XYZ file of C-alpha atoms in Angstrom:
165
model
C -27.620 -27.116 -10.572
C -27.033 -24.386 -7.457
C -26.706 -21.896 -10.756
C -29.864 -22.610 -12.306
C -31.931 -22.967 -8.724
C -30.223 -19.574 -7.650
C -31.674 -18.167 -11.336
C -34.882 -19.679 -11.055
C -34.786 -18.031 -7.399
C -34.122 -14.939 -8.551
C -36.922 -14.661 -11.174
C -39.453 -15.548 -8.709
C -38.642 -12.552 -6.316
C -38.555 -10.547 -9.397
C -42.257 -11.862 -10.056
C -42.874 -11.705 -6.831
C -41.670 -8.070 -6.146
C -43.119 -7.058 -9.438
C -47.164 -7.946 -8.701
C -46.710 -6.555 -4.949
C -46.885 -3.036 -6.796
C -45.530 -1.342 -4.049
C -42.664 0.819 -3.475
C -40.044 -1.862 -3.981
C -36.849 -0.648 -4.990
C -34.126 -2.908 -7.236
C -30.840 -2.672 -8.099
C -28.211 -4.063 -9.784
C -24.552 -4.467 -9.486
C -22.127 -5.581 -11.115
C -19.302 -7.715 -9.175
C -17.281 -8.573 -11.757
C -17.001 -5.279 -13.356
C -16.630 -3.942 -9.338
C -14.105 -6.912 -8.652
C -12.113 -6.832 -11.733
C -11.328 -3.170 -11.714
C -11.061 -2.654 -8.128
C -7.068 -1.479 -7.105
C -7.242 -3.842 -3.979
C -6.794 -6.560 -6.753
C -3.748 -5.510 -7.762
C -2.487 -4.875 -4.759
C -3.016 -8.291 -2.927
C -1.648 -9.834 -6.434
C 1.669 -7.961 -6.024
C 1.517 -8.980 -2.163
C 1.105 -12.390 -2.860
C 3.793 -12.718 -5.890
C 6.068 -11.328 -3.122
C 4.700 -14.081 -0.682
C 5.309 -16.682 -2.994
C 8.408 -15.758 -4.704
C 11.362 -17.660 -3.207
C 8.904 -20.780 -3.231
C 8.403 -20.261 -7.005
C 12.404 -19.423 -7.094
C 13.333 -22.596 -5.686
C 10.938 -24.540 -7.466
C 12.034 -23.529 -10.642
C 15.387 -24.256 -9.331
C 14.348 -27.768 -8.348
C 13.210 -28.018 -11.781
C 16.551 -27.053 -13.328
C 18.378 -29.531 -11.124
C 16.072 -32.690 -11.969
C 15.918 -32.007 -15.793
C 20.276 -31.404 -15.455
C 20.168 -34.691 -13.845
C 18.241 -36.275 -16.553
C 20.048 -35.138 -19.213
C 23.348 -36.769 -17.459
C 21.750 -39.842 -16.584
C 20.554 -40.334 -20.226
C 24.539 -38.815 -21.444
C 25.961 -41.320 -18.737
C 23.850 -44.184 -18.835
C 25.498 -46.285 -21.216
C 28.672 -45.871 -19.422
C 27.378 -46.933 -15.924
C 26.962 -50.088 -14.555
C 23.923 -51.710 -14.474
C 23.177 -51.432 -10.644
C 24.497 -47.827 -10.981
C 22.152 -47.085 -13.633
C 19.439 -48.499 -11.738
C 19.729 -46.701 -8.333
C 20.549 -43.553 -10.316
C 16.937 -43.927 -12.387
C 15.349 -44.908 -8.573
C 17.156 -41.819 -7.059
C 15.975 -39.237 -10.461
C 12.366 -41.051 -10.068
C 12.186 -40.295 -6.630
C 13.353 -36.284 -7.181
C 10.666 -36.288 -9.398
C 8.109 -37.558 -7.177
C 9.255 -35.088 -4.575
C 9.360 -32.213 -6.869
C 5.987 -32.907 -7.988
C 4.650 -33.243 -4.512
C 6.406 -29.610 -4.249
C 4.715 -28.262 -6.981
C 1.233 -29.507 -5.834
C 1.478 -28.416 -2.214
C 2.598 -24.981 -3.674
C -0.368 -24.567 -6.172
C -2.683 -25.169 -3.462
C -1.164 -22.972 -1.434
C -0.746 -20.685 -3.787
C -4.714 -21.531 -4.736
C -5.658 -21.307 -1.056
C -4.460 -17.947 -0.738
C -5.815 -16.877 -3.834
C -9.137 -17.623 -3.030
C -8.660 -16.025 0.720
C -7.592 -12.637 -0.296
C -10.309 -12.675 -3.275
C -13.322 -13.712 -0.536
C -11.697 -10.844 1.281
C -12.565 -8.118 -1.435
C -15.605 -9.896 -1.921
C -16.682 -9.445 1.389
C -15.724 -5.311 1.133
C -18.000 -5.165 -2.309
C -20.770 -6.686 -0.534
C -20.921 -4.284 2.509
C -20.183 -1.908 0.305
C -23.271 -2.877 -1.651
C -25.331 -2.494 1.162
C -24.205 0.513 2.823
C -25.307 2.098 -0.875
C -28.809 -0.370 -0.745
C -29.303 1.005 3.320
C -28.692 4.377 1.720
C -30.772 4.579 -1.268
C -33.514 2.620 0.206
C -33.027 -0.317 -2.322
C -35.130 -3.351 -0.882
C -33.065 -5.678 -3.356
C -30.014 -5.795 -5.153
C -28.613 -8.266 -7.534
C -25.678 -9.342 -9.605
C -26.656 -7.728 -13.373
C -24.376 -11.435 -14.320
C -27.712 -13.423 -12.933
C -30.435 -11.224 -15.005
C -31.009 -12.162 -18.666
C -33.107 -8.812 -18.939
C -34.481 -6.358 -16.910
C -35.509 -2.755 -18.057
C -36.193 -0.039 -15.376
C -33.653 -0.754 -13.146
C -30.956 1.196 -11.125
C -27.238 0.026 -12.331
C -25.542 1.145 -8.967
C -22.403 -0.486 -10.421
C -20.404 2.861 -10.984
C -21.549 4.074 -7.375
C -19.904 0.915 -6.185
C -16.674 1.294 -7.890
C -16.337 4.967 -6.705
C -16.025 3.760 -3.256
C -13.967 0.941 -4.241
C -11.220 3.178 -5.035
C-alpha cells in the first residue's frame, strides 16, 4: 500500500512539475546500484562478522553439544531407567529451548545491527544526493527503482558513486 501511494505520489509531482514548464530540474539516482557497490558495505560487513563471531562460535558449539547429546540419549535410552530417561529427555528438551532462544536473540541482534549500520550508509547516500542536487541546481531527485519510464532525465547515479568511494 505505502509502495503504490509513494508511486502514485511520485507521478503526480512528475505531472505536476511537467505542466509548470519552468526551469525545473530532475534527477535520478540510483540507491541500490549506489548502496550495493559502495566499499562502506563491505567494510561494516567485515566489522560486524568480527562483532558477531564468538556469538556465532559458541552457538554453533551449543549446537554440537545438544545434537551429541541426542545422539547418546537415543544410543543410551534403552539402557536407562525409565525416570532416567525421562529427566534426561526434560533436561535435552530444555537445552533445546534455550539454544533456540539463543539463536533468536542472536538473529535479531544480528538483524538489529544489520539494519543500523545499513540506515547509516543510507543516510551518507542521501546527503550525498543532495549536496550533488544543492550543486547542480536539481529541484527534485528520485530513486530511478520508483520510475517505470522517464526520458530526458539526468542519471546522477555515477556522480553519486564517485563520491561514495
Amino acid at each position: 500500500m505505502k509502495r503504490v501511494l509513494y508511486i502514485l505520489v511520485t507521478v503526480l509531482v512528475l505531472i505536476f512539475c511537467y505542466n509548470i514548464k519552468a526551469a525545473t530540474k530532475i534527477a535520478v539516482a540510483n540507491i541500490a546500484i549506489i548502496f550495493d557497490e559502495s566499499p562502506e558495505r563491505t567494510k561494516i560487513a567485515k566489522k560486524l562478522e568480527t562483532e558477531f563471531k564468538n556469538r556465532i562460535s559458541e552457538l554453533q558449539k551449543q549446537e554440537v553439544e545438544l545434537n551429541n547429546r541426542i545422539k547418546q540419549f537415543q544410543r543410551d535410552k534403552s539402557t536407562m531407567s525409565a525416570t532416567e530417561a525421562k529427566n534426561t529427555d526434560t533436561d535435552i528438551l530444555y537445552q533445546k529451548e534455550t539454544f533456540t532462544k539463543n539463536v533468536q536473540a542472536f538473529e535479531e541482534e544480528n538483524q538489529h545491527r544489520q539494519i543500523e549500520e545499513r540506515d547509516k550508509i543510507l543516510n551518507n547516500i542521501k546527503k550525498i544526493i543532495q549536496k550533488i542536487a544543492k550543486k547542480e541546481n536539481y529541484n527534485l531527485v528520485l530513486d530511478a527503482k520508483d520510475i517505470l519510464y522517464i526520458s530526458n532525465i539526468k542519471d546522477i547515479t555515477e556522480e553519486v558513486l564517485k563520491q561514495v568511494k
